[in-house]
Coordinates of C-alpha atoms in Angstrom, one line a residue:
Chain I
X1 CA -81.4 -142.1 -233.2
X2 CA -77.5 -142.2 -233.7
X3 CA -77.4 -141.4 -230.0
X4 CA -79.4 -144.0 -229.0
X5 CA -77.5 -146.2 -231.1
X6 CA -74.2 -145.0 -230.1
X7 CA -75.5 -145.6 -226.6
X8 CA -76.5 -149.1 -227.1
X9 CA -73.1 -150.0 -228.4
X10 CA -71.4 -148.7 -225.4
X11 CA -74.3 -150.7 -223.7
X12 CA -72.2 -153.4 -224.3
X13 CA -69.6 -155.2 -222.0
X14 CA -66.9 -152.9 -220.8
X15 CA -67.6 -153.8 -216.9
X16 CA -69.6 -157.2 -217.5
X17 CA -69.0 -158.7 -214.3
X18 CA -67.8 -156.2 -212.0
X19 CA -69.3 -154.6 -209.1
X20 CA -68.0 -151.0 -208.8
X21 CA -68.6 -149.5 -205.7
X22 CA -69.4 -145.4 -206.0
X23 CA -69.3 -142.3 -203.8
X24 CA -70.7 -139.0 -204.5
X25 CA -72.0 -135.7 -203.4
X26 CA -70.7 -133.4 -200.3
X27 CA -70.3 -134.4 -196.9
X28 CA -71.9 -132.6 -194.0
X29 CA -69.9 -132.4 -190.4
X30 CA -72.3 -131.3 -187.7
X31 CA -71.6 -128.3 -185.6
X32 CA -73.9 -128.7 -183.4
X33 CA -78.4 -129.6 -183.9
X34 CA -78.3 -127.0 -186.6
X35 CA -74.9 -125.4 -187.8
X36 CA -72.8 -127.8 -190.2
X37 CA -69.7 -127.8 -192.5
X38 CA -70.2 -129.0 -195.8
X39 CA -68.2 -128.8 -199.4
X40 CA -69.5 -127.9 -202.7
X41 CA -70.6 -130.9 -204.5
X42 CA -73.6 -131.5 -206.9
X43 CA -73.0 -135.1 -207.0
X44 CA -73.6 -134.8 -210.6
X45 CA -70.4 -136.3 -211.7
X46 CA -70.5 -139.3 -209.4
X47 CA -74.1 -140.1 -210.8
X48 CA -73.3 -139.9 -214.2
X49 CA -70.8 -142.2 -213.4
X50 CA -72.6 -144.8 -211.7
X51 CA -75.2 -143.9 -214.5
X52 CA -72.6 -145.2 -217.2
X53 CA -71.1 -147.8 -215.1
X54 CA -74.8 -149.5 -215.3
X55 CA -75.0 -149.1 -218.8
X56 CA -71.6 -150.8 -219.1
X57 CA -72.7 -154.4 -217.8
X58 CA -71.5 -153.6 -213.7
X59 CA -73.4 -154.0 -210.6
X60 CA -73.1 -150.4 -208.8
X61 CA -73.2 -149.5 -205.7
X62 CA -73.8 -145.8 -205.1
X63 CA -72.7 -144.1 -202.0
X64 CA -73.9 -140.4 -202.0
X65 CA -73.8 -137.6 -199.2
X66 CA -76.9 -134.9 -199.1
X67 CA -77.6 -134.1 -202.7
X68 CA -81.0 -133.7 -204.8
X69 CA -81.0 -136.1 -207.6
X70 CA -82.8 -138.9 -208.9
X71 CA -81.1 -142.3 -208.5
X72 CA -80.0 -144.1 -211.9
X73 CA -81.6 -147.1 -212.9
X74 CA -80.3 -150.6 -211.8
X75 CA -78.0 -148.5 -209.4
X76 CA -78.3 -149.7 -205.7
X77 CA -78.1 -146.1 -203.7
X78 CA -76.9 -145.8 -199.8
X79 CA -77.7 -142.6 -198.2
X80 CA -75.0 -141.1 -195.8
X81 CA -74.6 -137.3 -194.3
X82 CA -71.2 -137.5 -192.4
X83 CA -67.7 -138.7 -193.2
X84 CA -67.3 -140.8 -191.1
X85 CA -70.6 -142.2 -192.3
X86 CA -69.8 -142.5 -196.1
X87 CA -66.2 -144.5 -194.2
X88 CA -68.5 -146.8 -192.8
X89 CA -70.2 -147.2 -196.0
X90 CA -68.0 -147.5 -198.7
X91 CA -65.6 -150.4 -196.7
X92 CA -68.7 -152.1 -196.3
X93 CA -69.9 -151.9 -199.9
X94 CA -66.3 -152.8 -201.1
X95 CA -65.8 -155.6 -198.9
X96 CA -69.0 -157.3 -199.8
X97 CA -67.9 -156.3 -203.7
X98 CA -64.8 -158.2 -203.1
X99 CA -66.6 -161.1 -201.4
X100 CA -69.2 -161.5 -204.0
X101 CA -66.7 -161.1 -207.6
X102 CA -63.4 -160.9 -206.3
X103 CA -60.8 -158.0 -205.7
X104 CA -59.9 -157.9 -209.5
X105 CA -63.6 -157.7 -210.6
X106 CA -64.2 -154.9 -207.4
X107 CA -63.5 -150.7 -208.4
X108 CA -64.1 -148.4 -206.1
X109 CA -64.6 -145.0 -207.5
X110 CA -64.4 -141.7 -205.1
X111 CA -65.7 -138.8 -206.6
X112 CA -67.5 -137.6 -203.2
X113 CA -66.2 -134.2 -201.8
X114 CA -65.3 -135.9 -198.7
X115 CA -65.1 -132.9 -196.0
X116 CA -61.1 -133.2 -194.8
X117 CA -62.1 -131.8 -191.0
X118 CA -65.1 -132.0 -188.7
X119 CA -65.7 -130.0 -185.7
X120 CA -63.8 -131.6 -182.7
X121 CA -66.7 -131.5 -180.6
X122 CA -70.3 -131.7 -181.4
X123 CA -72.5 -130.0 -179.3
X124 CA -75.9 -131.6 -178.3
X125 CA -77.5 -128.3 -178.2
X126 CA -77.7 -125.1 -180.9
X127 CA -74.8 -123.1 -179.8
X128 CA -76.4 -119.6 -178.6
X129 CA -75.1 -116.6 -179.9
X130 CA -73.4 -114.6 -177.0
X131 CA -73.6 -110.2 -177.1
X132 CA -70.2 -110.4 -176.4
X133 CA -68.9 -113.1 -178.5
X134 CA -67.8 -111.4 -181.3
X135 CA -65.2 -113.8 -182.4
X136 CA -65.5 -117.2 -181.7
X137 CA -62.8 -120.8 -182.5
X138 CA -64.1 -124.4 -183.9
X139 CA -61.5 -126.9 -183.7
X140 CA -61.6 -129.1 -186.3
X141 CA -59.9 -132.5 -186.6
X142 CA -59.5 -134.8 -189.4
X143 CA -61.8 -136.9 -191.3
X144 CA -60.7 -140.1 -192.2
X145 CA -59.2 -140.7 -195.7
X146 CA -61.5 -143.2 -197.1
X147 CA -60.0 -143.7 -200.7
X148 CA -56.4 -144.1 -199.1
X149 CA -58.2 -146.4 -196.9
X150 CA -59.4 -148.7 -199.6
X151 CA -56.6 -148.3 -201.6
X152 CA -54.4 -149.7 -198.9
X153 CA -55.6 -153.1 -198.4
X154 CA -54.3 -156.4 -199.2
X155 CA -57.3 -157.3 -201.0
X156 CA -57.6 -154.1 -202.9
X157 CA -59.8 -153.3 -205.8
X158 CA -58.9 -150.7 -208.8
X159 CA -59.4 -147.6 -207.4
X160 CA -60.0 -144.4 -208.9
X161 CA -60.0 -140.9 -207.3
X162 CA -61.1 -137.7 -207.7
X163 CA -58.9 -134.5 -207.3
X164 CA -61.1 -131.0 -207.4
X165 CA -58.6 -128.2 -207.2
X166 CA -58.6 -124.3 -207.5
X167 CA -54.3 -124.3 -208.4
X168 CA -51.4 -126.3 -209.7
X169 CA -54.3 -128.7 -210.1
X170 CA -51.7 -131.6 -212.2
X171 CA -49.3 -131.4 -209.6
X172 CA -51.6 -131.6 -206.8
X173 CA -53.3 -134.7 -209.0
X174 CA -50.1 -137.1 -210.2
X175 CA -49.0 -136.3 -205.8
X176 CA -52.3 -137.4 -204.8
X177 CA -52.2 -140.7 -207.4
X178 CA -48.7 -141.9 -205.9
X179 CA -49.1 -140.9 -202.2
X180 CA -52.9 -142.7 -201.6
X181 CA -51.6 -145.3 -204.3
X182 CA -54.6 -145.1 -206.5
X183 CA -54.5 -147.2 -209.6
X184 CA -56.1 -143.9 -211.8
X185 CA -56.7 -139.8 -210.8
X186 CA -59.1 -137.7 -212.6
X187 CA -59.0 -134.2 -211.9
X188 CA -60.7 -130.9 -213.0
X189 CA -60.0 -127.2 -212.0
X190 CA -63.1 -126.0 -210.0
X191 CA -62.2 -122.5 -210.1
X192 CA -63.1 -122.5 -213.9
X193 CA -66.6 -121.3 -213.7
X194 CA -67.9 -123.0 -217.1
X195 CA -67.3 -126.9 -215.2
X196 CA -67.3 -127.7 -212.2
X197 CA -69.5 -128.1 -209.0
X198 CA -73.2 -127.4 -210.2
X199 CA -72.8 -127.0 -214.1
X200 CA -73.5 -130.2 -216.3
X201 CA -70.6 -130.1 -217.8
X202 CA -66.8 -130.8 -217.4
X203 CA -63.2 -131.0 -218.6
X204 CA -61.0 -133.7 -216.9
X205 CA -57.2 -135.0 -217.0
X206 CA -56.9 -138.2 -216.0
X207 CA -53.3 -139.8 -214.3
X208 CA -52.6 -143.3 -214.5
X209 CA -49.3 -145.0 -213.0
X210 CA -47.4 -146.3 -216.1
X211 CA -44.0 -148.0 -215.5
X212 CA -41.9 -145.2 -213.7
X213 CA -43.9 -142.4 -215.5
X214 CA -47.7 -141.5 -215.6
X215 CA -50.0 -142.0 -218.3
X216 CA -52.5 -139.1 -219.3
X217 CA -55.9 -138.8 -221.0
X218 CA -57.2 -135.1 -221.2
X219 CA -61.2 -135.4 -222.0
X220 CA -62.4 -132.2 -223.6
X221 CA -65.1 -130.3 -222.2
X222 CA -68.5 -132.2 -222.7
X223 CA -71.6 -133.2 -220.6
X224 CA -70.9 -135.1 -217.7
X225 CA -72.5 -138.0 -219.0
X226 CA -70.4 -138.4 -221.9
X227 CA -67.7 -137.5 -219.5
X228 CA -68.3 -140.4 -217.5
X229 CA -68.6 -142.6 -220.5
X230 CA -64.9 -141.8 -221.3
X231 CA -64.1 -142.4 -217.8
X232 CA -65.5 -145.8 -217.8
X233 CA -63.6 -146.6 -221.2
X234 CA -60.6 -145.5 -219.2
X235 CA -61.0 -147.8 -216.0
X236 CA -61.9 -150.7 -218.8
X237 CA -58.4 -150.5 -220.2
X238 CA -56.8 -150.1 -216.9
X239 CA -58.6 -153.5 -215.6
X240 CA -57.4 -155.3 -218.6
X241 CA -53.9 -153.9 -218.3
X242 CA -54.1 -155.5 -214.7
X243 CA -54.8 -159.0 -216.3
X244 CA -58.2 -158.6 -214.5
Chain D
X1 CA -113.3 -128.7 -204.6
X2 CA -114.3 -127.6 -201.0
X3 CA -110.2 -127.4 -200.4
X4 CA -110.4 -125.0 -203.4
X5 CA -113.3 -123.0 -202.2
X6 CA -111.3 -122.4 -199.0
X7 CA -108.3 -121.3 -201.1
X8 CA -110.6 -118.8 -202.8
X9 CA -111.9 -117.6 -199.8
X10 CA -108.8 -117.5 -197.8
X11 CA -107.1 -115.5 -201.0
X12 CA -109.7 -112.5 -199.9
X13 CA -107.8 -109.8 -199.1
X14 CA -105.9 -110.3 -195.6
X15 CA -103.0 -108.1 -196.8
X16 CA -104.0 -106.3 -199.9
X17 CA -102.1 -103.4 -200.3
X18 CA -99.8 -104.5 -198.3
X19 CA -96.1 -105.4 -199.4
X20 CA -94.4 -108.4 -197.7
X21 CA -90.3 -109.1 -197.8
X22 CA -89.5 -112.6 -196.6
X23 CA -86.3 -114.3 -196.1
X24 CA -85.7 -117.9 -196.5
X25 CA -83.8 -121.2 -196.4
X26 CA -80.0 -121.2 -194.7
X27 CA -77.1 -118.8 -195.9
X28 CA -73.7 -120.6 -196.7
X29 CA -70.3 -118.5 -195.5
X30 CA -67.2 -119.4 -197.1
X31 CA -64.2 -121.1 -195.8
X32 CA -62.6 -121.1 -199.2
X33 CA -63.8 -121.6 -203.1
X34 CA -65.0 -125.3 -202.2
X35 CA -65.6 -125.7 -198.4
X36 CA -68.3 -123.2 -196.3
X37 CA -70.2 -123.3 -192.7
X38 CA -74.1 -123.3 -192.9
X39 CA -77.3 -124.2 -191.1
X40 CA -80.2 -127.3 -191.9
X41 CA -82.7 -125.3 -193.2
X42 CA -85.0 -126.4 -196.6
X43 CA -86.5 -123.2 -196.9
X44 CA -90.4 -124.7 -196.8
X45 CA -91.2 -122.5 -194.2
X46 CA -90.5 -119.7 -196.1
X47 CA -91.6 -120.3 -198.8
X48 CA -95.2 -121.9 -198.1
X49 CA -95.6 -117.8 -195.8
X50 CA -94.7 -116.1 -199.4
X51 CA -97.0 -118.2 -201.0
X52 CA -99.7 -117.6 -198.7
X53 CA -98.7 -113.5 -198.8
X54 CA -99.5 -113.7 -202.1
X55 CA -103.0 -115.8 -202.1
X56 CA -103.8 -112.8 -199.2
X57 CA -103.5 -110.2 -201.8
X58 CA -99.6 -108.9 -201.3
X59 CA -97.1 -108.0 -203.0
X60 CA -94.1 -110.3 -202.2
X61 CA -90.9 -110.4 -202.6
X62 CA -88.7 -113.5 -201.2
X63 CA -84.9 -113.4 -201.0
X64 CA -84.0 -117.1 -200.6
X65 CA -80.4 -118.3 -199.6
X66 CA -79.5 -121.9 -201.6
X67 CA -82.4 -124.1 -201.5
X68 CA -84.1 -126.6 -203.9
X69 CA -87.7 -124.9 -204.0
X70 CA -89.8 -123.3 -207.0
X71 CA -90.6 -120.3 -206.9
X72 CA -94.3 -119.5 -205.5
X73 CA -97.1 -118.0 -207.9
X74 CA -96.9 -113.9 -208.3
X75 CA -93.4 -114.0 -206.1
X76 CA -90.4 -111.9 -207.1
X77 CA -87.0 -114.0 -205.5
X78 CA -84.0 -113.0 -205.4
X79 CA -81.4 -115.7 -204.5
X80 CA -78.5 -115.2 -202.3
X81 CA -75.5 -116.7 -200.7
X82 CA -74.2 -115.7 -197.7
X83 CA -75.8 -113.6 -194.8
X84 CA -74.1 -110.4 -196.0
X85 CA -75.5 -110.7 -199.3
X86 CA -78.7 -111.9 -197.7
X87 CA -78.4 -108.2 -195.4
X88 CA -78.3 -105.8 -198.3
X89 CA -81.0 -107.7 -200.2
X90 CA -83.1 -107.9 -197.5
X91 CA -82.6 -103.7 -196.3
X92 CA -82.7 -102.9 -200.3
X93 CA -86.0 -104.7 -200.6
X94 CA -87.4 -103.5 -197.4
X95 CA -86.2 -99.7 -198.4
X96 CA -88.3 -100.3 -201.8
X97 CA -90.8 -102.0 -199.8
X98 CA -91.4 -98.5 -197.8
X99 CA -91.0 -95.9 -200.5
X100 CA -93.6 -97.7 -202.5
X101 CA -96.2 -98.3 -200.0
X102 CA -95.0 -96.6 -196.8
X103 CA -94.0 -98.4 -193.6
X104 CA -96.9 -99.3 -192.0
X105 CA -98.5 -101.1 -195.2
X106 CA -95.5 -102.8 -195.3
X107 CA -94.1 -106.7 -193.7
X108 CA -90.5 -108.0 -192.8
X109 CA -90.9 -112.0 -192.4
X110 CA -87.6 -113.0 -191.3
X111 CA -87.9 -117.1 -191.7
X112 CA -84.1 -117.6 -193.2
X113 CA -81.7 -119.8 -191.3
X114 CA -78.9 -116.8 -191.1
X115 CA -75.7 -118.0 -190.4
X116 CA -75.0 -116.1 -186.7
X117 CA -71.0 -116.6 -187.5
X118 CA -68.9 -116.9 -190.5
X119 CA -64.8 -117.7 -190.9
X120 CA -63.1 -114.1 -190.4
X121 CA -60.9 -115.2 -193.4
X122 CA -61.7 -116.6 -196.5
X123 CA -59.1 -118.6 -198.4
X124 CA -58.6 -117.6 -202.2
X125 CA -57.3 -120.9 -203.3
X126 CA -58.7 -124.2 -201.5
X127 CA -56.6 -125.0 -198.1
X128 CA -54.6 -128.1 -198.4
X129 CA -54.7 -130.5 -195.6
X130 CA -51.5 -130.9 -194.3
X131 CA -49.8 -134.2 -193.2
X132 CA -49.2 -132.6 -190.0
X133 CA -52.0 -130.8 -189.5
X134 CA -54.3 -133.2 -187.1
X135 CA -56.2 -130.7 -185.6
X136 CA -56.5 -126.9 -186.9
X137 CA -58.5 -124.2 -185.7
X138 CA -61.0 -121.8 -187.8
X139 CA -61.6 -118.5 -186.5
X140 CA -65.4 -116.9 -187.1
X141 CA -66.7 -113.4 -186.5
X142 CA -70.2 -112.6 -185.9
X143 CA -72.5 -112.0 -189.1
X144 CA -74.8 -108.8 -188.8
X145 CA -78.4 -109.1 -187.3
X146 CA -80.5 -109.0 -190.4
X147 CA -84.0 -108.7 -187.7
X148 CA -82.7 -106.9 -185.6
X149 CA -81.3 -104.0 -187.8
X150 CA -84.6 -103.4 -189.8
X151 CA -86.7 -103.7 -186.7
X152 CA -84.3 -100.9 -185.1
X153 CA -85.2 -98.5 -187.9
X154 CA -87.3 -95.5 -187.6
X155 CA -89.5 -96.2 -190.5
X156 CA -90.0 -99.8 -190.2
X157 CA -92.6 -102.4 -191.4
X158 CA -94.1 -104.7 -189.3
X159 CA -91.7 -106.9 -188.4
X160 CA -91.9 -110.8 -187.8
X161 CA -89.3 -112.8 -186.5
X162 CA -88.6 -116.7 -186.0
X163 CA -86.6 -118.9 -183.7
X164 CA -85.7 -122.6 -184.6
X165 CA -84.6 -123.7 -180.9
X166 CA -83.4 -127.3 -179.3
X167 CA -84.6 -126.6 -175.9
X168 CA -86.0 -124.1 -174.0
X169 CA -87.5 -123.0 -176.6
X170 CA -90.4 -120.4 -175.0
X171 CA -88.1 -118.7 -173.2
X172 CA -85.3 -117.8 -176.1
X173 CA -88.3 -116.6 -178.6
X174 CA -89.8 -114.4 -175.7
X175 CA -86.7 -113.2 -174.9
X176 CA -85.6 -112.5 -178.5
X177 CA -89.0 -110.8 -179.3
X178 CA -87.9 -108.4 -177.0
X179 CA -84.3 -107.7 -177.2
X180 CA -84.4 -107.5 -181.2
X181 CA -88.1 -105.2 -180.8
X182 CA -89.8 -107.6 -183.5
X183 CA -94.1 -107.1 -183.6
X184 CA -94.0 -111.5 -183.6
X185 CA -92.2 -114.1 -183.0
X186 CA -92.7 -117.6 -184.3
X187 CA -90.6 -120.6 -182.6
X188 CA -90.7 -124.4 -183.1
X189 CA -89.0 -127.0 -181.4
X190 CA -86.6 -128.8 -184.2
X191 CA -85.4 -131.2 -181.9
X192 CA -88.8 -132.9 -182.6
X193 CA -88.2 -135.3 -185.0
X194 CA -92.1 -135.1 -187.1
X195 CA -91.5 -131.4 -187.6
X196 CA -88.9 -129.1 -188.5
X197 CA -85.7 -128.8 -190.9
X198 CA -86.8 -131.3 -194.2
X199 CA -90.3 -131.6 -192.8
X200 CA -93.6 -130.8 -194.4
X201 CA -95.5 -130.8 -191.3
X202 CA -94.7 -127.7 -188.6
X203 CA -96.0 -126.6 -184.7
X204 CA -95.1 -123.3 -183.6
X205 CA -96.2 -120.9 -180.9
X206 CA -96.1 -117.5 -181.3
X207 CA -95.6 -114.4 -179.6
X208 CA -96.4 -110.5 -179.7
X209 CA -96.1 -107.5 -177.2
X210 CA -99.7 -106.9 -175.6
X211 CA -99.5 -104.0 -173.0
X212 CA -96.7 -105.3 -170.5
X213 CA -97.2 -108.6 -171.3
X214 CA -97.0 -111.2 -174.4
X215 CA -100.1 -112.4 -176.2
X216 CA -99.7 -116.1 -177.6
X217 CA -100.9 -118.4 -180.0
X218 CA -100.4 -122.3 -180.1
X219 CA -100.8 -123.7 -184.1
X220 CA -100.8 -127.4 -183.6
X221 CA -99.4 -129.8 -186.0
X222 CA -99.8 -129.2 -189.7
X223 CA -99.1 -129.0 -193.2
X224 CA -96.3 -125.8 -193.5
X225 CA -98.7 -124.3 -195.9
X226 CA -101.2 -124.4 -193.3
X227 CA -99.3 -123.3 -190.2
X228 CA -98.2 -120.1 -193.1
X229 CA -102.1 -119.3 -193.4
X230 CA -102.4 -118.9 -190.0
X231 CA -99.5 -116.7 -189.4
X232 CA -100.7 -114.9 -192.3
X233 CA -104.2 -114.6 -190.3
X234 CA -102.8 -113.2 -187.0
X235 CA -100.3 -111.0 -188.7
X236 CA -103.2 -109.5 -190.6
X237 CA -104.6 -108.8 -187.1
X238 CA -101.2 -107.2 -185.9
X239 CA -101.5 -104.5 -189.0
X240 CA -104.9 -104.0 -187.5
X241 CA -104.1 -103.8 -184.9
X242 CA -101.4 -101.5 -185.6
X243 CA -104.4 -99.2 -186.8
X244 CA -102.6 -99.2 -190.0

């Protein structure tokens, strides 16, 4: 009953008004018909958070790769396998954000493990297996960077992004908030087994630009829901501090 | 009711005594702790044959690589990752498989989606994508024949492979049912869009050694769990024919 209660407090207002614009889950870059490269990613995370940015008064627009879970109420979901796909996506879903509330009332969030390479070349046909192939080369090229895409227009709305990391996860985090320009980086070290890719919970730091420093929030380990809960109390205070 | 009747008299005793080791659903090989190659597979194939084992009266026992599938009534699984770990599962439970009821009471139903190559190196700590790095190369070695070694061992099972082929489709499973020495073959086209990879529905053609020739059976279109009767049916007729 406290729960409940607690939960209809948050309820309340914190994104009344804004659209925020979600992705989620792995990516998959096709090989060839049947062979693909993916990353680990339950999605969980980016659900929960579209989850709590319902609750908190936004429209939300869910982007999410190949994952198997239930889509959140009032949460509009887009289905997408590749990168290049979930690109496509997301700058669609933010530019119609912007155009229907404004850039200051648009957040895009990027939690989705976004696959940084795909095979060069995709073949049309399953690749046989040669008896004297023993050792074979994919080329992979890059995938486009879809947060630091986002993040870099003139129109831009708050953007958040996700940093998953197996070392020097911090450093890797505040590098990746001031190179893509993000206005807030939350980050978690996916070689702890007890959090991380399919467990329902997680720790998190978050990294926030503040004047020639960084500002920091470390969320003890707890479900991913309340964890996304103290995310969205986190992005409230940033769009305030903006003036938004 | 009448769909139940023919459940009951389907679960007569096609393979009693008999003791059945499938493998399902893809395998996933590492790149590093959050990226890895692997194959479209669901695993329904699989798992609607281990199901149907079991309603014929055998003992089963279903090593599944990840896949989002309960586990069938009266099945022991055993999950695994990659196709190494998928190997010695698959030998262990066949070896167990033999000793308990001896080789010629007993099945090898190789269904899984193996992965034929994995990367020769596997990254401890996740591989950073490099400014520079536009295009980069991953090296993969060949995994082990998981078919092909059990069906080459002196006391074997009865052995039953599968081949998921985008075009000329006859002629790979024929040759395959030869080269690797299976007792069947089962092949589908998953080009085809109605069956296949996520599908519930399946077609397959299958194939067996009869004197110097092949014998053949078309299964039309239909649900997976009743294309898995039918295999169950004419492999049931291959231990009989077997004399076993």
């Amino acid at each position: 009953e406290i729960v409940a209660l607690c939960a209809e407090q948050f309820a309340s207002h914190a994104l009344t008004g804004r659209h925020v614009v979600i992705s989620a889950g792995p990516t998959r870059e096709a090989v060839d018909p049947v062979r693909y490269l993916s990353n680990h990613s339950s999605g969980k995370m980016g659900f929960a958070l579209a989850e709590a940015c319902a609750e908190a008064g936004a429209r939300v627009t869910l982007i999410a790769g190949p994952v198997n879970l239930a889509t959140p109420d009032r949460v509009q979901r887009i289905d997408v396998v590749s990168a290049r796909d979930m690109q496509a996506a997301c700058e669609l879903a933010v530019t119609d954000a912007v155009a229907a509330v404004g850039a200051e009332q648009s957040v895009f969030i990027a939690t989705a493990a976004v696959a940084d390479y795909r095979p060069a070349q995709v073949a049309e046909q399953k690749i046989k297996k040669g008896d004297k192939d023993d050792e074979i080369t994919l080329t992979l090229v890059k995938n486009p960077d879809i947060v630091a895409g986002i993040a870099a227009r003139a129109e831009r709305p708050l953007v958040m992004g996700f940093a998953a990391e197996t070392h020097a996860v911090e450093a890797y985090a505040q590098d990746k908030l001031a190179r893509k320009k993000l206005d807030l980086i939350a980050c978690n070290d996916v070689s702890r087994a007890d959090i991380g890719f399919q467990s329902d919970d997680n720790a998190m730091t978050v990294f926030w630009p503040m004047g020639d420093g960084v500002g920091r929030a470390d969320l003890a380990k707890a479900s991913k829901a309340q964890i996304a809960r103290q995310l969205v109390q986190l992005l409230a205070d940033r769009l305030s501090s903006a003036g938004a």
